[in-house]
Short mmCIF file of C-alpha atoms and ligand atoms in Angstrom, two decimals:
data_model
loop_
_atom_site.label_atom_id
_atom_site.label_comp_id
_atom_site.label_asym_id
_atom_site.label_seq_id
_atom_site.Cartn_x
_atom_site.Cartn_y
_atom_site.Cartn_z
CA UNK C 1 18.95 5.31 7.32
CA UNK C 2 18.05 1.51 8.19
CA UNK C 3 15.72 0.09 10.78
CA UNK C 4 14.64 -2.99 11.43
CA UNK C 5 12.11 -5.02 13.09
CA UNK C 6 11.67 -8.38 14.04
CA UNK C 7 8.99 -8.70 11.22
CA UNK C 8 9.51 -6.03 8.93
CA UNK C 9 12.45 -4.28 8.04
CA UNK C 10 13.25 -0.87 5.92
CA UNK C 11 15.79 1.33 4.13
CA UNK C 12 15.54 4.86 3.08
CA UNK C 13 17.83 5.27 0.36
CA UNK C 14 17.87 8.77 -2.09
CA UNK C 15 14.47 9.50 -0.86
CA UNK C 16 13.26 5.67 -1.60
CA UNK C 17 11.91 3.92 1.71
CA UNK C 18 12.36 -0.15 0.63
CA UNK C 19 10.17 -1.94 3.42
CA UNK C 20 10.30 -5.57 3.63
CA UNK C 21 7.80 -7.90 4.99
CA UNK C 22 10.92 -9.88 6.95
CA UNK C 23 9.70 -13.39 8.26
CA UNK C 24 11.65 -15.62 5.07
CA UNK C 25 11.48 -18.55 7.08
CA UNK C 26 7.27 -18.32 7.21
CA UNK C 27 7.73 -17.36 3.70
CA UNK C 28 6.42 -13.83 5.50
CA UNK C 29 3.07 -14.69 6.45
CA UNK C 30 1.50 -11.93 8.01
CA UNK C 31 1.13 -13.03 11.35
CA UNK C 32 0.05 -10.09 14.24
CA UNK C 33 3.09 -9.71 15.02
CA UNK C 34 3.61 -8.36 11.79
CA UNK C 35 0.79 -5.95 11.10
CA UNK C 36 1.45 -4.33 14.38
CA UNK C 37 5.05 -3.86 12.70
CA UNK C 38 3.90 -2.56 9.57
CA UNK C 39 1.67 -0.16 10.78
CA UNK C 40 4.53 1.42 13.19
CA UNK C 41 6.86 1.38 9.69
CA UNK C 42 4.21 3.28 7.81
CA UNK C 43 3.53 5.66 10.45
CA UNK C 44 7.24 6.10 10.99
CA UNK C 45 8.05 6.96 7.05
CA UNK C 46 4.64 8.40 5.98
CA UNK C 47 5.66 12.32 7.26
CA UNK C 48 9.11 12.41 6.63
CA UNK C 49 10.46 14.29 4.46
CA UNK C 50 13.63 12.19 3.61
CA UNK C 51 10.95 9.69 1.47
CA UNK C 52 9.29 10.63 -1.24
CA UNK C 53 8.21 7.04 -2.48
CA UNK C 54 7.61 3.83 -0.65
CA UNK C 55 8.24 0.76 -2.13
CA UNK C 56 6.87 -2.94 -0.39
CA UNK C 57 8.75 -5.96 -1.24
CA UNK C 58 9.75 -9.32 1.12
CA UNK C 59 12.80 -10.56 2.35
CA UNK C 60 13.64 -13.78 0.52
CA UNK C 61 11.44 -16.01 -1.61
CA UNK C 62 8.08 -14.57 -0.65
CA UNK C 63 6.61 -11.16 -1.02
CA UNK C 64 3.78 -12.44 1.37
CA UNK C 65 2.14 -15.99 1.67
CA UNK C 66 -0.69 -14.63 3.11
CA UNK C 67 -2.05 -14.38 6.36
CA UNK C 68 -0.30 -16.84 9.15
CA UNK C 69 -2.40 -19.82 9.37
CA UNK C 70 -1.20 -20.53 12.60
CA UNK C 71 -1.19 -16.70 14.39
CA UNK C 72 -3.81 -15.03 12.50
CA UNK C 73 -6.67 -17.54 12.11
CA UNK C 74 -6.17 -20.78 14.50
CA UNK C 75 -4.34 -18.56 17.64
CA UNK C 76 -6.77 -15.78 17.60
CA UNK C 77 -10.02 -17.77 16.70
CA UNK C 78 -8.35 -19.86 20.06
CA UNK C 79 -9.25 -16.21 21.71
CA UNK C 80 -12.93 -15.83 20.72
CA UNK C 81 -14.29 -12.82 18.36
CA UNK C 82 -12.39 -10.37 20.43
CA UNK C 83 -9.39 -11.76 19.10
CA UNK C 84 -10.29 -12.51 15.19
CA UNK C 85 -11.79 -8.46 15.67
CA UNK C 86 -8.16 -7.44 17.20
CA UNK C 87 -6.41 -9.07 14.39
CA UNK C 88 -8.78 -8.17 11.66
CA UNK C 89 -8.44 -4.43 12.24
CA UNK C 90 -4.67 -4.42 13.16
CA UNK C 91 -4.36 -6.29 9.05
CA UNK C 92 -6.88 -4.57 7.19
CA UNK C 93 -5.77 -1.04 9.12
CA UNK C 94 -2.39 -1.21 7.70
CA UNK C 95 -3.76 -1.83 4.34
CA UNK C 96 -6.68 0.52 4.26
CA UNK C 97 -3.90 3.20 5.91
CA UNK C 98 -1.55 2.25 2.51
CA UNK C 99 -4.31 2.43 0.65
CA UNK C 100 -4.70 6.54 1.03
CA UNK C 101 -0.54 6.77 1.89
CA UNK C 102 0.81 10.21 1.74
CA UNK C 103 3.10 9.27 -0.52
CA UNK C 104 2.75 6.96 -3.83
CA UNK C 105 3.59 3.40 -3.51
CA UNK C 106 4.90 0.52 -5.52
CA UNK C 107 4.49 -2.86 -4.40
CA UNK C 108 7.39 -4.66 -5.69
CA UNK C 109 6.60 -8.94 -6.02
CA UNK C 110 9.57 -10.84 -5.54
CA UNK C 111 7.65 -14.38 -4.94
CA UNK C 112 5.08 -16.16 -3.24
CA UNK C 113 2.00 -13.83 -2.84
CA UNK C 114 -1.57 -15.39 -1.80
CA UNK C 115 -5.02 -14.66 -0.28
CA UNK C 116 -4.22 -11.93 2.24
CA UNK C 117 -2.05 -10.54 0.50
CA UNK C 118 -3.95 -9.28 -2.36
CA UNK C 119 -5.18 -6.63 0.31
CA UNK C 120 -1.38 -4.64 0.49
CA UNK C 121 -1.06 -5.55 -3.12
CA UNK C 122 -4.04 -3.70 -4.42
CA UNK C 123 -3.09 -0.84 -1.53
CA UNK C 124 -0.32 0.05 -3.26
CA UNK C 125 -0.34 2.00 -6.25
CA UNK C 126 1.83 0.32 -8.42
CA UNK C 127 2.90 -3.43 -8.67
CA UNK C 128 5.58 -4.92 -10.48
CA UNK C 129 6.26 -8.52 -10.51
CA UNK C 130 9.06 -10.80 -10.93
CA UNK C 131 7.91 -13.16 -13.86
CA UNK C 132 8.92 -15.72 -11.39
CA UNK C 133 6.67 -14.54 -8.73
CA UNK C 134 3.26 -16.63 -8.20
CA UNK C 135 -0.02 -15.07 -6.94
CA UNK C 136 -2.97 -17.21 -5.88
CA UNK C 137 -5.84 -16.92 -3.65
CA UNK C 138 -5.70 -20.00 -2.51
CA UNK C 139 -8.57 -19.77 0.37
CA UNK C 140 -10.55 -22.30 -1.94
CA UNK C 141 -7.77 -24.72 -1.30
CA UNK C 142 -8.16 -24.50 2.63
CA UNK C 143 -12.01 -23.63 2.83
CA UNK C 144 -12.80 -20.42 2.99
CA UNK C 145 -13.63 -18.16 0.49
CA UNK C 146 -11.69 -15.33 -0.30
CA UNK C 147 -12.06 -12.46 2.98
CA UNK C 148 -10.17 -9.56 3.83
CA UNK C 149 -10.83 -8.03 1.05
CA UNK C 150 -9.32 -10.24 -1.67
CA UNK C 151 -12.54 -10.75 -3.52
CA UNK C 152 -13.16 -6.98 -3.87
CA UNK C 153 -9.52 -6.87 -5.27
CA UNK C 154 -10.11 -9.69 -7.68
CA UNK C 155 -13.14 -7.73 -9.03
CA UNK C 156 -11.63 -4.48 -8.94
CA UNK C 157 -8.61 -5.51 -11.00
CA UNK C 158 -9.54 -8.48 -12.94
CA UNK C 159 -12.41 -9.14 -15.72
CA UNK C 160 -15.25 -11.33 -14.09
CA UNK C 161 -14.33 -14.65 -15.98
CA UNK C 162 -10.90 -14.20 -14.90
CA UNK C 163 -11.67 -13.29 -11.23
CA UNK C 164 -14.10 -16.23 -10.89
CA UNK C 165 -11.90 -19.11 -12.06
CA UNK C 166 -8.95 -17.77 -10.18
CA UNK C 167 -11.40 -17.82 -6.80
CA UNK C 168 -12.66 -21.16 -7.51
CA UNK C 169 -9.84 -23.06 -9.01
CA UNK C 170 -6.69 -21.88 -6.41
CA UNK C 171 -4.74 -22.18 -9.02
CA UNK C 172 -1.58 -19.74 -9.24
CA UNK C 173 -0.66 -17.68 -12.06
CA UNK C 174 3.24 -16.65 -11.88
CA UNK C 175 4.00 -12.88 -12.42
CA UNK C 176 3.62 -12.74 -16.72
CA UNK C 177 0.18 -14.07 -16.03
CA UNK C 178 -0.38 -11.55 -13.37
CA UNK C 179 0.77 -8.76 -15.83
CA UNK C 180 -1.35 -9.91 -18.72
CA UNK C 181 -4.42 -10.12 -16.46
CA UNK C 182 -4.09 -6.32 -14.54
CA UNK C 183 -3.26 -7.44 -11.04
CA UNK C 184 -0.12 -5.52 -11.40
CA UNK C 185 1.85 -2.86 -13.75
CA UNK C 186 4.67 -5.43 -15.45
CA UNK C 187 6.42 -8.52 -14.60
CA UNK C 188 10.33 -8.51 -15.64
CA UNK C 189 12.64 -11.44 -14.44
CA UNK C 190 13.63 -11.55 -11.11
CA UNK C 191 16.90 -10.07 -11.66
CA UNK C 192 15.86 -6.92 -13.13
CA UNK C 193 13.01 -6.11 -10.59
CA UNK C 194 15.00 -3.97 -8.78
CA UNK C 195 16.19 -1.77 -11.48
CA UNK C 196 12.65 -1.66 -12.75
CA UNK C 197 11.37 -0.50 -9.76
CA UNK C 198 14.07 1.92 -8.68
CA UNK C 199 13.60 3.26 -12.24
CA UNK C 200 10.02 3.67 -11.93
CA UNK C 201 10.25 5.76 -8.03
CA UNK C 202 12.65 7.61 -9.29
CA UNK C 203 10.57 9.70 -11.89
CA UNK C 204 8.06 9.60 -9.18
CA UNK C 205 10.40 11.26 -6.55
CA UNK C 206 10.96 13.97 -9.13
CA UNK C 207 7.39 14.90 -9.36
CA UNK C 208 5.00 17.44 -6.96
CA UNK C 209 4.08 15.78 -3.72
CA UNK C 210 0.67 17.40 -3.54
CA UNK C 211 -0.17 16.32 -7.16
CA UNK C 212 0.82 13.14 -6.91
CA UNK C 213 -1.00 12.43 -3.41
CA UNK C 214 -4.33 14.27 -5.17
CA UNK C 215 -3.88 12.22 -8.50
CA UNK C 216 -3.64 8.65 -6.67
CA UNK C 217 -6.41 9.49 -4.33
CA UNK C 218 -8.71 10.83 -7.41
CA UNK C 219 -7.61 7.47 -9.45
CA UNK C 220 -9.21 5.17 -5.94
CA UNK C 221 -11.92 7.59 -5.39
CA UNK C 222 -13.91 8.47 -8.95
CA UNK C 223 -14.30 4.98 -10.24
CA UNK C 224 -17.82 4.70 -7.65
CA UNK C 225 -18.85 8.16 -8.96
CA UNK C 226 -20.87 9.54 -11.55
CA UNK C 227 -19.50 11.74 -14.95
CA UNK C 228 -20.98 14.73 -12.57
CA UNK C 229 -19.66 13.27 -8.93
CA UNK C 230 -16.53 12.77 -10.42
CA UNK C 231 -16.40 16.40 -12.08
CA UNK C 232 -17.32 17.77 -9.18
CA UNK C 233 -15.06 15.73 -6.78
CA UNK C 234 -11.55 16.45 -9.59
CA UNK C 235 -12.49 20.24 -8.80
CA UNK C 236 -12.82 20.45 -5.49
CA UNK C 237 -9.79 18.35 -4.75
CA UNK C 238 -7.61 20.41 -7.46
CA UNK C 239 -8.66 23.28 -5.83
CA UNK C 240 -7.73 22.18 -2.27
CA UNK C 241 -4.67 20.18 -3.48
CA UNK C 242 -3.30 24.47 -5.44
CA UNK C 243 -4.22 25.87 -1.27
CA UNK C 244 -1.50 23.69 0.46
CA UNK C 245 1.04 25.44 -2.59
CA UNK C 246 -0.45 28.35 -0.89
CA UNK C 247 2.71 30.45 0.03
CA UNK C 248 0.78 33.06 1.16
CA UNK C 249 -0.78 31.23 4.44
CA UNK C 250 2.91 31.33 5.85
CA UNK C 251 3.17 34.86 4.71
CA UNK C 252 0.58 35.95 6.95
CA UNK C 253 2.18 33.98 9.68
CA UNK C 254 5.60 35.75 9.01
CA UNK C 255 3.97 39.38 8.78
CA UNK C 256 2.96 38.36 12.32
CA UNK C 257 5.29 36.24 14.28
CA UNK C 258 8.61 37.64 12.47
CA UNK C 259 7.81 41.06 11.61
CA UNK C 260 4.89 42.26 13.92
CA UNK C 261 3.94 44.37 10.98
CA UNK C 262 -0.17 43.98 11.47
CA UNK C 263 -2.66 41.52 13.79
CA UNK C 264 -4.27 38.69 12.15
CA UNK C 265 -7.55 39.60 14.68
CA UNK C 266 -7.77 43.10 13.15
CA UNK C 267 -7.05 42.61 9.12
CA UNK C 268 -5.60 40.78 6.75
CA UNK C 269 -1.74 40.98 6.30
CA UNK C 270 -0.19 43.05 3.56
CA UNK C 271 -0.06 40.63 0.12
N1 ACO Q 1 0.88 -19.19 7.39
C1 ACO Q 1 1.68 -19.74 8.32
N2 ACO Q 1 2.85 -20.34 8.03
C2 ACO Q 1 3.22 -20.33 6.74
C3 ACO Q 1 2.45 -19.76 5.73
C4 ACO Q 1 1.22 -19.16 6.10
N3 ACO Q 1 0.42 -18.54 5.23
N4 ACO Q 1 3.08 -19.94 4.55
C5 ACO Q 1 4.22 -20.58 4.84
N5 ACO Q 1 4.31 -20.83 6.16
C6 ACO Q 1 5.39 -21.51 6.90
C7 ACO Q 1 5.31 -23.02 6.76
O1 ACO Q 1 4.39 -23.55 7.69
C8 ACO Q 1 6.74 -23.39 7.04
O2 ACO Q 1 6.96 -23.32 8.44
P1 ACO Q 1 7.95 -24.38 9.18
O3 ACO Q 1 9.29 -24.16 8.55
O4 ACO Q 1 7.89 -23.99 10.61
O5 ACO Q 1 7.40 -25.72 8.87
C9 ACO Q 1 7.53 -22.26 6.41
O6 ACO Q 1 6.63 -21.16 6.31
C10 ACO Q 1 8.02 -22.56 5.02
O7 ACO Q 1 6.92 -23.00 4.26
P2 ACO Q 1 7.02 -24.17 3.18
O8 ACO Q 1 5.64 -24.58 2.86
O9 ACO Q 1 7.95 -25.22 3.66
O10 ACO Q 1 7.71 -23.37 1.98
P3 ACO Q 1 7.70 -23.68 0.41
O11 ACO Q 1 8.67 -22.73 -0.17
O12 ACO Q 1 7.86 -25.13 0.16
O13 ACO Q 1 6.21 -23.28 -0.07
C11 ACO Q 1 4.30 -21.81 -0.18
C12 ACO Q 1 5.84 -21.93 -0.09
C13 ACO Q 1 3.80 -22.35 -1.52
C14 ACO Q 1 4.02 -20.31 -0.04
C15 ACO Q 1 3.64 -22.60 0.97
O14 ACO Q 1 4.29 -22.30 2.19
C16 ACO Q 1 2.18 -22.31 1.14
O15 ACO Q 1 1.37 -22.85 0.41
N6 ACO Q 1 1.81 -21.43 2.11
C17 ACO Q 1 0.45 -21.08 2.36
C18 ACO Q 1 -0.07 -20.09 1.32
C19 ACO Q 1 -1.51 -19.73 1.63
O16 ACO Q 1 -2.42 -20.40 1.21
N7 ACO Q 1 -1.69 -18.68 2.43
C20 ACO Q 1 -2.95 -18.30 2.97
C21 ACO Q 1 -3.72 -17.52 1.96
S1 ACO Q 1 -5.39 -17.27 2.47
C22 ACO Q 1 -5.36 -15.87 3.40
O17 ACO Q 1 -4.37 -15.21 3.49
C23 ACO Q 1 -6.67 -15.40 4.01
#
């Protein structure tokens, strides 16, 4: 099935949902437009049960310049905080909701990606890059410093050195780079990204929904915790991620509903 936006776009092919950011001519600057798009998409695909795997590249020679100069910072600064608020939680909702996606993700870097859009790069899961691809944050080169998250992503996935001269300098680094330095999984050339990446969500459709939604979310969450935390956390969320296998839940519903065989409000149902 296909839909498409004015800004973003998707298929959902063999249980792959391909979004694209879709504004090629603005090299697919996220503009407000946009993030109220994307956040429809991912509600849309996050529940259904035709996509196992979502994969976020752009249409074009961009995966995402960043956020739109012109929308995002001069038009709603024009409107006064109550418009930089409105667009800062319609951009950094769509990430944050990526971020802890019901499904796993795989951000797939065909091109340009800068400043912003280190926040739905480090969102998703996995990234693989075309080796022709250049990231940047390139705030330093308009005056700002990194926001939106971006510096916490720099941190998170690159050693300090690293993360300081790429804040400071603006310089990009094309999709090898990005590989050698963590920001994403591989880089591969351009014409093989696809085939990667298919490869890749393809073993990852195969695999257990509820493991694979409890793995990703124990990956983000531990790294803050202590040994014990941590411990603690992996088996609580083991434990809750083997009740939604729980069969028997829906056959005490059954027992019920179906078969009127006993009353949930006066015992249990027969195991
Ligand atoms: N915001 C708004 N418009 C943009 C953006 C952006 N981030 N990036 C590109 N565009 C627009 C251009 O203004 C241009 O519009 P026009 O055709 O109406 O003149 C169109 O997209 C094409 O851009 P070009 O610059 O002509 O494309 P080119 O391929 O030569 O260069 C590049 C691509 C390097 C990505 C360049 O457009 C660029 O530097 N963009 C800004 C990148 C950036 O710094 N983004 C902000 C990061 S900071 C943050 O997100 C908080």
């Amino acid at each position: 099935m296909a839909n498409d936006t004015d800004t973003v776009a998707f298929d959902v092919i063999d249980g792959i949902a391909w979004v694209r950011f879709n504004r090629p001519d603005k090299r697919n600057a996220m503009s407000p437009t946009l993030n109220r798009a994307m956040m429809e998409v991912l509600d849309e695909l996050e529940f259904r049960s035709d996509v196992a795997v979502l994969v976020l590249t752009g249409e074009g020679a961009a995966w995402t310049a960043g956020m739109d100069l012109k929308e995002y910072f001069r038009e709603t600064e024009a409107e006064g905080l109550k418009g930089v608020r409105r667009s800062q939680r319609e951009s950094y909702g769509w990430w944050r909701r990526l971020r802890w996606y019901q499904k796993p993700t795989i951000a797939m870097v065909n091109g340009w990606c800068f400043g912003g859009g280190y926040g739905p790069l480090f969102a998703c899961d996995l990234a693989f890059a075309a080796d022709e691809a250049k990231f940047g944050l390139s705030e330093i080169n308009w005056g700002i410093l990194p926001g939106g998250g971006a510096t916490k992503v720099a941190v998170e996935l690159l050693p300090f050195r690293k993360a300081m001269y790429h804040a400071l300098l603006g310089e990009p680094i094309d999709g090898k780079t990005a590989a050698e330095w963590g920001l994403v999984n591989e880089s591969v050339p351009l014409a093989q990204l696809k085939d990667r990446v298919s490869e890749v969500a393809k073993i990852l459709r195969a695999k257990n929904p509820v493991a694979l939604k409890a793995t990703k979310d124990a990956i983000r969450r531990v790294g803050v915790m202590t040994y014990d935390e941590a411990e603690d956390y992996l088996v609580r969320a083991q434990e809750a991620a083997n009740s939604f296998d729980n069969e028997g839940r829906k056959e005490g519903i059954r027992q019920f509903i179906d078969e009127k065989s006993y009353k949930p409000g006066l015992g249990a149902y027969d195991k």
